Structures are given as structure tokens and as C-alpha cells.
Coordinates of C-alpha atoms in Angstrom, one line a residue:
M7 CA 125.8 93.2 95.3
S8 CA 125.4 94.1 98.9
M9 CA 125.5 91.6 101.7
L10 CA 121.9 92.5 102.6
R11 CA 120.7 91.9 99.1
T12 CA 122.5 88.5 98.8
H13 CA 121.1 87.5 102.2
S14 CA 117.6 88.7 101.4
K15 CA 117.2 85.8 98.9
L16 CA 117.6 83.4 101.8
I17 CA 114.9 85.0 103.9
M18 CA 111.3 84.0 103.4
Q19 CA 108.9 86.9 103.7
R20 CA 105.3 85.8 104.3
L21 CA 101.8 87.3 104.4
I22 CA 98.9 86.0 106.4
I23 CA 95.4 87.4 105.9
K24 CA 92.1 86.4 107.5
N25 CA 88.7 88.1 107.0
F26 CA 90.0 91.1 105.2
G27 CA 87.7 92.3 102.4
P28 CA 87.2 89.5 99.9
I29 CA 90.2 87.5 101.3
K30 CA 89.0 85.1 104.0
D31 CA 92.1 82.9 104.4
L32 CA 95.6 83.3 102.9
D33 CA 99.0 82.2 104.0
M34 CA 101.5 83.1 101.3
E35 CA 105.3 83.1 100.8
I36 CA 106.4 86.2 99.0
K37 CA 108.4 85.2 95.9
D38 CA 110.5 87.6 93.9
F39 CA 108.3 87.5 90.8
M40 CA 104.5 87.1 91.5
V41 CA 101.5 87.2 89.2
F42 CA 97.9 87.2 90.4
I43 CA 94.9 86.4 88.2
G44 CA 91.2 85.9 88.9
P45 CA 87.8 87.4 88.6
Q46 CA 87.2 91.1 89.4
A47 CA 86.6 91.8 93.1
S48 CA 88.2 88.5 94.0
G49 CA 91.0 90.1 96.1
K50 CA 94.0 90.3 93.8
S51 CA 94.5 94.0 94.6
T52 CA 93.8 93.4 98.3
I53 CA 96.8 91.0 98.4
A54 CA 99.1 93.2 96.4
K55 CA 98.3 96.3 98.5
A56 CA 98.7 94.4 101.7
V57 CA 102.2 93.3 100.7
Y58 CA 103.0 96.8 99.5
F59 CA 101.7 98.3 102.7
F60 CA 103.9 96.2 105.0
K61 CA 107.0 96.5 102.8
S62 CA 106.5 100.3 102.7
L63 CA 106.5 100.6 106.5
K64 CA 110.3 100.6 106.2
E65 CA 110.1 104.1 104.6
N66 CA 107.8 105.3 107.4
V67 CA 110.3 104.1 110.0
L68 CA 113.1 105.9 108.3
E69 CA 111.1 109.1 107.9
F70 CA 110.2 108.9 111.6
F71 CA 113.8 108.5 112.7
M72 CA 114.9 111.4 110.4
E73 CA 112.3 113.5 112.1
V74 CA 113.6 112.5 115.5
I75 CA 117.2 113.5 114.4
E76 CA 116.1 116.8 112.9
N77 CA 113.9 117.9 115.8
Q78 CA 116.1 116.3 118.5
L79 CA 113.2 114.3 120.0
V80 CA 114.8 112.4 122.8
D81 CA 112.0 112.6 125.4
I82 CA 109.3 110.5 123.5
N83 CA 108.3 106.9 123.3
P84 CA 109.3 106.3 119.7
F85 CA 107.5 103.0 119.2
W86 CA 104.1 104.3 120.1
G87 CA 104.6 107.0 117.6
F88 CA 105.3 104.4 115.0
L89 CA 102.2 102.4 115.9
D90 CA 100.1 105.5 115.5
N91 CA 101.6 105.9 112.0
I92 CA 100.6 102.4 111.1
N93 CA 97.0 103.1 112.2
E94 CA 96.9 106.3 110.2
K95 CA 98.3 104.5 107.1
L96 CA 95.8 101.6 107.4
F97 CA 93.0 104.2 107.3
K98 CA 94.5 106.0 104.3
Y99 CA 94.9 102.7 102.3
W100 CA 91.6 101.0 103.1
G101 CA 89.5 103.3 105.3
V102 CA 90.0 100.9 108.2
N103 CA 92.1 100.9 111.4
S104 CA 92.8 98.6 114.3
N105 CA 89.2 99.1 115.6
Y106 CA 88.1 96.5 113.0
K107 CA 88.1 93.4 115.3
E108 CA 87.6 90.8 112.6
I109 CA 90.7 91.8 110.5
F110 CA 93.8 89.7 110.8
L111 CA 96.9 90.8 108.9
K112 CA 100.4 89.5 109.6
F113 CA 103.6 90.1 107.7
Y114 CA 106.9 88.2 108.4
Y115 CA 109.9 90.2 107.3
S116 CA 112.0 87.1 108.4
D117 CA 111.4 84.2 110.7
N118 CA 111.6 86.2 113.9
I119 CA 110.5 89.7 112.8
F120 CA 106.9 90.4 112.1
I121 CA 104.2 93.1 112.4
S122 CA 100.5 92.2 112.7
L123 CA 97.0 93.5 113.2
E124 CA 95.2 90.9 115.4
K125 CA 92.2 91.0 117.7
N126 CA 91.8 94.7 117.6
K127 CA 95.5 95.2 118.4
L128 CA 98.7 96.1 116.5
T129 CA 101.4 93.7 117.6
H130 CA 105.0 93.0 116.7
S131 CA 107.7 90.5 117.5
E132 CA 110.1 91.0 120.4
K133 CA 113.0 91.0 118.0
F134 CA 111.4 93.9 116.0
I135 CA 111.0 96.2 119.0
K136 CA 114.4 95.3 120.3
E137 CA 116.1 96.3 117.1
F138 CA 113.9 99.4 116.8
N139 CA 114.9 100.6 120.2
L140 CA 118.6 99.9 119.6
I141 CA 118.4 102.3 116.6
Y142 CA 116.6 104.9 118.7
E143 CA 119.4 104.6 121.4
L144 CA 122.0 105.3 118.7
I145 CA 120.1 108.4 117.6
K146 CA 119.8 109.6 121.2
K147 CA 123.5 109.4 121.7
H148 CA 124.0 111.3 118.4
I149 CA 121.6 114.0 119.6
Y150 CA 123.3 114.4 122.9
K151 CA 126.6 114.9 121.1
Q152 CA 125.0 117.6 119.0
R153 CA 123.7 119.4 122.1
N154 CA 127.2 119.4 123.7
R155 CA 128.7 121.2 120.7
T156 CA 129.8 124.8 120.8
P157 CA 129.7 125.8 117.1
L158 CA 131.0 129.3 117.8
A159 CA 134.2 127.8 119.1
E160 CA 134.7 125.5 116.2
T161 CA 137.0 126.1 113.2
Q162 CA 135.6 125.9 109.7
A163 CA 137.3 122.5 109.3
E164 CA 135.6 121.2 112.4
K165 CA 132.2 122.4 111.2
V166 CA 132.7 120.7 107.8
G167 CA 133.9 117.6 109.6
F168 CA 130.8 117.5 111.8
E169 CA 128.5 117.8 108.8
T170 CA 130.3 115.0 107.1
K171 CA 129.9 112.8 110.2
K172 CA 126.2 113.7 110.4
K173 CA 125.7 112.5 106.8
L174 CA 127.6 109.3 107.5
F175 CA 125.5 108.8 110.6
I176 CA 122.2 109.2 108.7
N177 CA 123.5 106.7 106.2
K178 CA 124.2 104.3 109.0
I179 CA 120.7 104.7 110.4
G180 CA 119.3 103.9 106.9
Q181 CA 121.4 100.8 106.8
R182 CA 120.2 99.7 110.2
V183 CA 116.5 100.2 109.2
N184 CA 117.1 98.1 106.1
Q185 CA 118.6 95.4 108.3
L186 CA 115.6 95.6 110.7
F187 CA 113.2 94.9 107.7
N188 CA 115.6 92.6 106.0
D189 CA 115.1 94.6 102.8
E190 CA 116.7 97.5 101.1
K191 CA 114.3 97.9 98.2
E192 CA 112.5 101.1 97.3
V193 CA 108.7 100.5 96.9
V194 CA 106.7 101.6 93.9
F195 CA 103.0 101.0 93.3
I196 CA 101.5 101.6 89.9
P197 CA 97.7 101.6 90.2
A198 CA 95.1 100.8 87.7
V199 CA 93.2 103.6 85.9
R200 CA 96.5 105.3 84.9
T201 CA 94.8 107.4 82.2
F202 CA 93.5 109.6 84.9
A203 CA 97.0 110.2 86.3
T204 CA 98.6 110.8 82.9
I205 CA 96.1 113.3 81.6
L206 CA 95.7 115.2 84.9
S207 CA 99.4 115.2 86.0
P208 CA 99.9 118.9 84.9
H209 CA 97.4 119.9 87.6
I210 CA 99.1 118.0 90.5
G211 CA 100.7 121.1 92.0
K212 CA 97.5 123.0 92.2
S213 CA 96.0 123.6 95.6
N214 CA 93.7 120.8 96.9
F215 CA 93.9 118.9 93.7
L216 CA 94.8 115.6 95.3
D217 CA 92.8 116.0 98.6
N218 CA 90.1 113.6 97.5
A219 CA 92.2 111.2 95.5
D220 CA 92.9 107.6 96.5
Y221 CA 96.1 107.4 98.6
L222 CA 98.0 105.1 96.3
M223 CA 97.0 107.1 93.3
T224 CA 98.2 110.3 95.1
E225 CA 101.6 108.7 95.7
F226 CA 101.8 107.6 92.1
M227 CA 100.9 111.0 90.7
Q228 CA 103.4 112.7 93.0
E229 CA 106.0 110.3 91.7
I230 CA 105.1 111.2 88.1
N231 CA 105.4 114.9 89.0
S232 CA 108.8 114.4 90.5
I233 CA 110.4 112.7 87.5
K234 CA 108.6 114.1 84.4
S235 CA 111.0 117.0 84.0
S236 CA 113.8 114.4 83.4
F237 CA 112.1 113.8 80.0
N238 CA 113.0 117.0 78.4
K239 CA 115.7 114.7 77.0
S240 CA 115.3 111.6 74.8
L241 CA 115.8 108.1 76.2
E242 CA 119.2 108.0 74.6
Q243 CA 120.2 111.4 76.0
L244 CA 119.2 110.2 79.5
A245 CA 121.4 107.1 79.0
E246 CA 124.3 109.3 77.9
E247 CA 123.8 111.7 80.8
K248 CA 123.9 108.8 83.2
F249 CA 127.2 107.6 81.6
L250 CA 128.7 111.0 82.1
L251 CA 127.8 111.0 85.8
T252 CA 128.8 107.4 86.6
K253 CA 131.1 106.3 83.8
E254 CA 129.0 103.1 83.8
K255 CA 127.8 101.7 80.4
N256 CA 125.1 99.1 80.0
N257 CA 124.3 99.7 76.3
E258 CA 122.8 96.3 75.7
I259 CA 120.3 96.7 78.5
T260 CA 119.3 100.3 77.9
E261 CA 119.0 99.7 74.1
L262 CA 116.8 96.7 74.7
A263 CA 114.6 98.8 77.1
Q264 CA 114.4 101.6 74.6
K265 CA 113.3 99.2 71.9
L266 CA 110.6 97.6 74.0
I267 CA 109.3 101.0 75.1
R268 CA 109.0 102.3 71.6
N269 CA 107.3 99.1 70.4
I270 CA 104.6 99.7 73.0
L271 CA 104.4 103.5 73.1
R272 CA 104.7 104.1 69.3
G273 CA 106.2 107.5 70.0
D274 CA 108.5 109.4 72.3
Y275 CA 107.3 111.3 75.4
T276 CA 108.6 114.8 75.7
Y277 CA 108.2 117.4 78.4
D278 CA 109.2 121.1 78.4
N279 CA 107.9 124.2 80.2
T280 CA 106.7 125.8 77.0
N281 CA 104.7 123.0 75.3
G282 CA 104.0 120.8 78.4
E283 CA 103.7 117.0 77.9
R284 CA 103.5 115.6 74.4
L285 CA 104.1 112.5 72.4
R286 CA 106.3 112.8 69.4
I287 CA 104.7 110.6 66.7
N288 CA 107.3 111.2 64.1
E289 CA 110.1 113.7 63.4
N290 CA 107.8 116.7 62.9
E291 CA 104.5 115.6 64.5
Y292 CA 103.6 116.0 68.2
L293 CA 100.3 115.2 70.0
P294 CA 99.3 116.5 73.5
L295 CA 98.7 113.6 75.9
N296 CA 95.0 114.0 76.0
Y297 CA 94.8 113.3 72.2
V298 CA 96.9 110.1 72.2
S299 CA 95.3 106.6 72.5
S300 CA 94.1 105.2 75.8
G301 CA 96.7 102.4 75.5
Q302 CA 99.5 105.0 75.3
Q303 CA 98.1 106.9 78.2
E304 CA 97.7 103.8 80.4
S305 CA 101.2 102.4 79.6
L306 CA 103.2 105.7 79.5
W307 CA 104.3 105.9 83.1
I308 CA 104.8 102.2 83.6
L309 CA 107.3 102.4 80.8
L310 CA 109.1 105.6 81.8
L311 CA 109.3 104.7 85.5
I312 CA 110.7 101.3 84.7
Y313 CA 113.2 102.9 82.3
L314 CA 114.6 105.2 85.0
K315 CA 114.9 102.3 87.5
I316 CA 116.7 100.1 84.9
L317 CA 119.0 103.0 83.9
Y318 CA 120.1 103.8 87.4
K319 CA 120.0 100.2 88.6
K320 CA 117.4 100.9 91.3
N321 CA 116.6 97.8 93.4
I322 CA 112.8 98.1 93.9
F323 CA 109.7 96.3 95.0
L324 CA 107.3 97.1 92.2
V325 CA 103.5 96.4 92.1
I326 CA 101.7 96.9 88.8
E327 CA 97.9 96.6 88.6
E328 CA 96.6 95.5 85.2
P329 CA 99.6 96.3 83.0
E330 CA 97.6 95.1 80.0
A331 CA 95.0 97.9 80.2
H332 CA 94.0 99.0 76.6
L333 CA 97.0 97.3 75.1
F334 CA 97.1 95.1 72.0
P335 CA 98.4 91.5 72.8
E336 CA 101.8 92.2 71.2
A337 CA 102.2 95.2 73.4
Q338 CA 101.2 93.2 76.4
K339 CA 104.0 90.8 75.6
N340 CA 106.5 93.6 75.2
I341 CA 105.5 95.2 78.5
M342 CA 106.1 91.9 80.4
E343 CA 109.5 91.7 78.7
L344 CA 110.3 95.1 80.0
V345 CA 109.3 94.1 83.5
A346 CA 111.4 91.0 83.2
L347 CA 114.4 93.2 82.1
L348 CA 113.9 95.3 85.3
F349 CA 113.6 92.2 87.4
N350 CA 116.8 90.6 86.1
T351 CA 119.1 93.6 85.8
T352 CA 118.3 95.4 89.1
D353 CA 117.6 92.4 91.4
S354 CA 114.1 93.8 92.0
Q355 CA 110.9 92.2 93.2
V356 CA 107.8 92.4 91.0
M357 CA 104.1 91.8 91.8
I358 CA 101.5 92.0 89.1
T359 CA 97.7 91.7 89.1
T360 CA 96.0 90.9 85.8
H361 CA 93.0 89.6 83.9
S362 CA 94.9 88.9 80.7
P363 CA 95.8 85.4 79.4
Y364 CA 98.4 87.2 77.2
I365 CA 100.2 88.4 80.3
L366 CA 100.3 84.9 81.7
S367 CA 101.4 83.4 78.3
S368 CA 104.1 86.0 78.0
V369 CA 105.4 85.1 81.5
N370 CA 105.2 81.4 80.6
N371 CA 107.5 81.9 77.6
L372 CA 110.1 83.7 79.7
L373 CA 109.8 80.9 82.4
Y374 CA 110.2 78.2 79.7
A375 CA 113.2 80.1 78.2
G376 CA 114.8 80.2 81.6
K377 CA 114.4 76.4 81.9
L378 CA 115.7 75.6 78.5
G379 CA 118.4 78.1 78.7
K380 CA 120.2 76.1 81.3
T381 CA 121.1 73.4 78.8
K382 CA 120.6 75.2 75.4
N383 CA 121.8 78.7 76.2
E384 CA 122.9 79.8 72.7
K385 CA 119.8 78.7 70.8
V386 CA 117.3 80.0 73.4
N387 CA 119.2 83.3 73.7
A388 CA 119.0 83.7 69.9
L389 CA 115.2 83.5 70.2
I390 CA 114.7 85.3 73.5
N391 CA 117.4 87.5 75.1
S392 CA 118.7 85.8 78.2
K393 CA 118.2 89.1 80.2
L394 CA 114.5 88.4 79.9
W395 CA 114.5 84.9 81.2
I396 CA 112.6 84.3 84.4
D397 CA 113.8 81.9 87.1
V398 CA 111.0 79.6 88.1
D399 CA 112.5 79.1 91.6
R400 CA 111.9 82.8 92.3
T401 CA 108.4 82.9 90.8
D402 CA 104.8 82.1 91.7
A403 CA 101.5 82.6 90.0
M404 CA 98.3 82.6 92.1
Y405 CA 94.7 82.2 91.1
V406 CA 92.5 84.3 93.4
H407 CA 89.0 82.8 93.5
R408 CA 85.8 84.5 94.5
P409 CA 85.4 85.2 98.2
G410 CA 85.3 82.1 100.4
T411 CA 87.9 80.0 98.5
P412 CA 91.6 80.4 99.4
P413 CA 93.8 81.6 96.6
E414 CA 95.9 78.8 95.1
S415 CA 99.2 78.5 93.3
I416 CA 98.9 77.6 89.6
M417 CA 102.6 76.9 89.0
D418 CA 103.7 73.6 87.5
R419 CA 107.2 73.6 89.0
E420 CA 108.2 70.4 87.3
Q421 CA 107.5 71.9 83.9
A422 CA 108.6 75.4 85.0
M423 CA 105.4 77.0 83.7
I424 CA 102.0 78.3 84.8
K425 CA 99.4 75.6 84.4
A426 CA 98.0 75.9 80.9
E427 CA 94.4 75.2 81.9
R428 CA 94.4 78.3 84.2
I429 CA 95.8 80.7 81.6
D430 CA 92.5 81.2 79.7
S431 CA 89.7 79.3 81.4
A432 CA 87.2 81.6 79.7
S433 CA 88.2 80.2 76.3
D434 CA 87.2 76.7 77.5
I435 CA 83.7 78.0 78.5
I436 CA 83.3 79.9 75.3
N437 CA 84.5 77.0 73.2
A438 CA 82.2 74.5 75.0
E439 CA 79.3 76.9 74.4
F440 CA 80.2 77.2 70.7
D441 CA 80.3 73.4 70.4
K442 CA 76.8 73.2 71.9
L443 CA 75.6 75.7 69.4
M444 CA 77.1 73.6 66.6
D445 CA 75.4 70.6 68.0
I446 CA 72.0 72.4 67.8
E447 CA 72.7 73.5 64.3
F448 CA 73.4 70.0 63.0
E449 CA 70.7 68.1 65.1

């Protein structure tokens, strides 16, 4: 584990929101495993997207610096260019920009590094811009060295040496950007309404297809398009291919992931240029994706994306909106176990929005297993694999009320569980109504 990743657990990231959409007042520490529940249009997705937005800025900074290196841009004010990128990204995400005076958004990457949108102005901590400019100065020195080269006078060995040094330098810049944001995680957002993405993914490459699509949906569909060709092989073949490349085996983990995926998907996704995307139902029967169930369509790319991240041990920040969509309760349990497997085996962060009491109950079982496993490891592990246990100290569950009421934590930390009365409040209402009907019947 890298020093940055070890250190990152000691750094509290924090989000503050005021008067943004349905969220009127929020001040929230970012835990490693977070679940949000609440009525529709209460602001669950607003919070998740805001965290994702700020954490994804790291990738924008890195892309910006790579452009500076590639085009040798030494005569610009780099920070103003970055602020313009933030404004553009705000508009793409929510259709707003810094001209919206009532919005207040602030994200702390650590105690002394933050970016905020406040009083019609994008601001940042002094530490942030200091570190940003130090990276830019390193890049300027690198560019000036490039300009002073005389490639025609170099030997082949010197040319190869220069290219090697350039790759090492770019890697160094990537590490410095990770340090600036106190985070080395890739960011992945899996939006709701995934059936749309699954069925229409063959058309992604066509001209103007994504021009009017939601920005996060566009990102998601592009991610699908970039990895689906990997699945001209089975899950087992992908694991074997990875072993041949890295000589690393993690059979127990990959086999558990494969089992959970098949429990949910009830088939095997396959892709090839001749037949396109299909689901193999049994040894000799295949169905095109537009003929499989809505639950299979909704869950497909959650499962396959997570499998690749587990297989290649990718340390990510993952947001999933409504993982329960169109799934039977048992499959909802399995999908949360797969998410927990990713969380535990790759040191990733996870953020989930949901309406499902089954999702919360499944998380609760894994939290409780984590608590009991500290003293009764063998017995608990025989019931629930220890690689699925969730550490309550790294977890929070939030109930997001209707607008006007601040979101609240619904964790019972003493019991290491989500508060039972919040898991399915609708059942209490339904049962109370049923009791009143019974009273009427027997008056």
C-alpha cells in the first residue's frame, strides 16, 4: 500500500453545501463507505454528485498539466485556466455556474486545502494554489530543457533515454497532483436509468449520438464503450489473462466475485464483432441485450465494471445511484456484497444512493459481521466471508429529508448498525394503517 493511501485514511475530507437545489444546509465528513436514503427529490443525488464533482477535479488538473507539457504552454496563467474548467464543468453537471449567487459549495481535501464556490466567486485555499504553482514551475523547467535539445545531434541511446525520462517526469507530475488532492483514487460514477446505457451502448460511436445526453450518463456510456471489448472472454478467462500478465493470483476473491455476479445476472455477458452484445443463458442459448430482463440490463455494467476493478486491484471512488433498480431482494443483497468485496480488497471508497430497505439491511448484516468478527472470527466467517465485512468506523448512513431539513446520520455506532427504525419507515406507516383498518372491521 502506498504512503499516500495509508495517509489518506488520516485525512478528513469534508463537503459543505448551502442553498444548492434541494439541499439547504449540509456539513458532512466524507467516510469511506457511505449510503444515502430518503424520499425522491430530497437531494441524495445532489450530495453524491457534489462529492464526485470535487473529487474528479484531480483528473481535470492532471489533464490540464498534460496539455501544458504536450503543447509547451509556458506563457499562460495556468490557474485561471483551471478555474475556467471548473466553471465549465459546473455548467455541464448541473446547468449552473459561478453566476448563481445563492450557491455555496465547499470541499476540503484536507484541513488546509479546499476549493469553494462562494458569493458568486470560485475560491481556493492559499495552500492549494501554492502547490498548484509549484507543479507548474516543475513543468516549465522540463519544457525549457526540451526546447534546448538538439535531437539531430543525439545518438539513438540519448533519444531513448530522453523518452524514458519524459515518462518518469509525467509519472512524477501525476504523483504530485495526487498529493495536492490528498487522493490517488480513480473516480467512477454509475448513474440511475442504466437500461438506457446498456441497450444503446452499440450506438455510442455514432456521430452526435451523445450530444444531448446528461454529462454523467455520457461519461458512463463512454466507459462502457471502452471496456466492453474485454468481454469477448469469460470472467474466468479474464482472471487467467490477468495472472499471465502480472503473475498475481487472488483466486478466492475473483471466484467470490464471479459467484456473486452470476447469482445476480443469471447468465454470462459476451461481446464479439459478429454477434454484438448478448447474454448467454445456458450453454447453447443466447439472448440479445434488448431481450433480457430490466433487472439484468440495469445491473449488467455495475457488475462488470466492479469485476474489472477487483480483478486489477484498482483503487477507486465509486458512486452508484440506486443499485437496487429492478432487482429481486436476494439480488440486492448480492450486489451489496459485491460492492463490499470491492471496498475491502481494493481500498476503495464507495457512495450509494438508494430507496431500498433491502440495501440498508444488507449493509447492516455486513456491519454487524464486522463487529462480531473481531471476537468470533471463525464462526462469523463461516456464515459471511470476512472479505465482505464492513468496518463501522469507516462507514456512515445518511437520511436525506425533504428540502428545508438538514440530512442526518442514522448510524448507531454503539451497535455498529444503521438504526433499525430508519431502514423501512414506510412499513411502519403501512402497518399502522392496516391496524386501523382491522379496528374498523372489528368495531
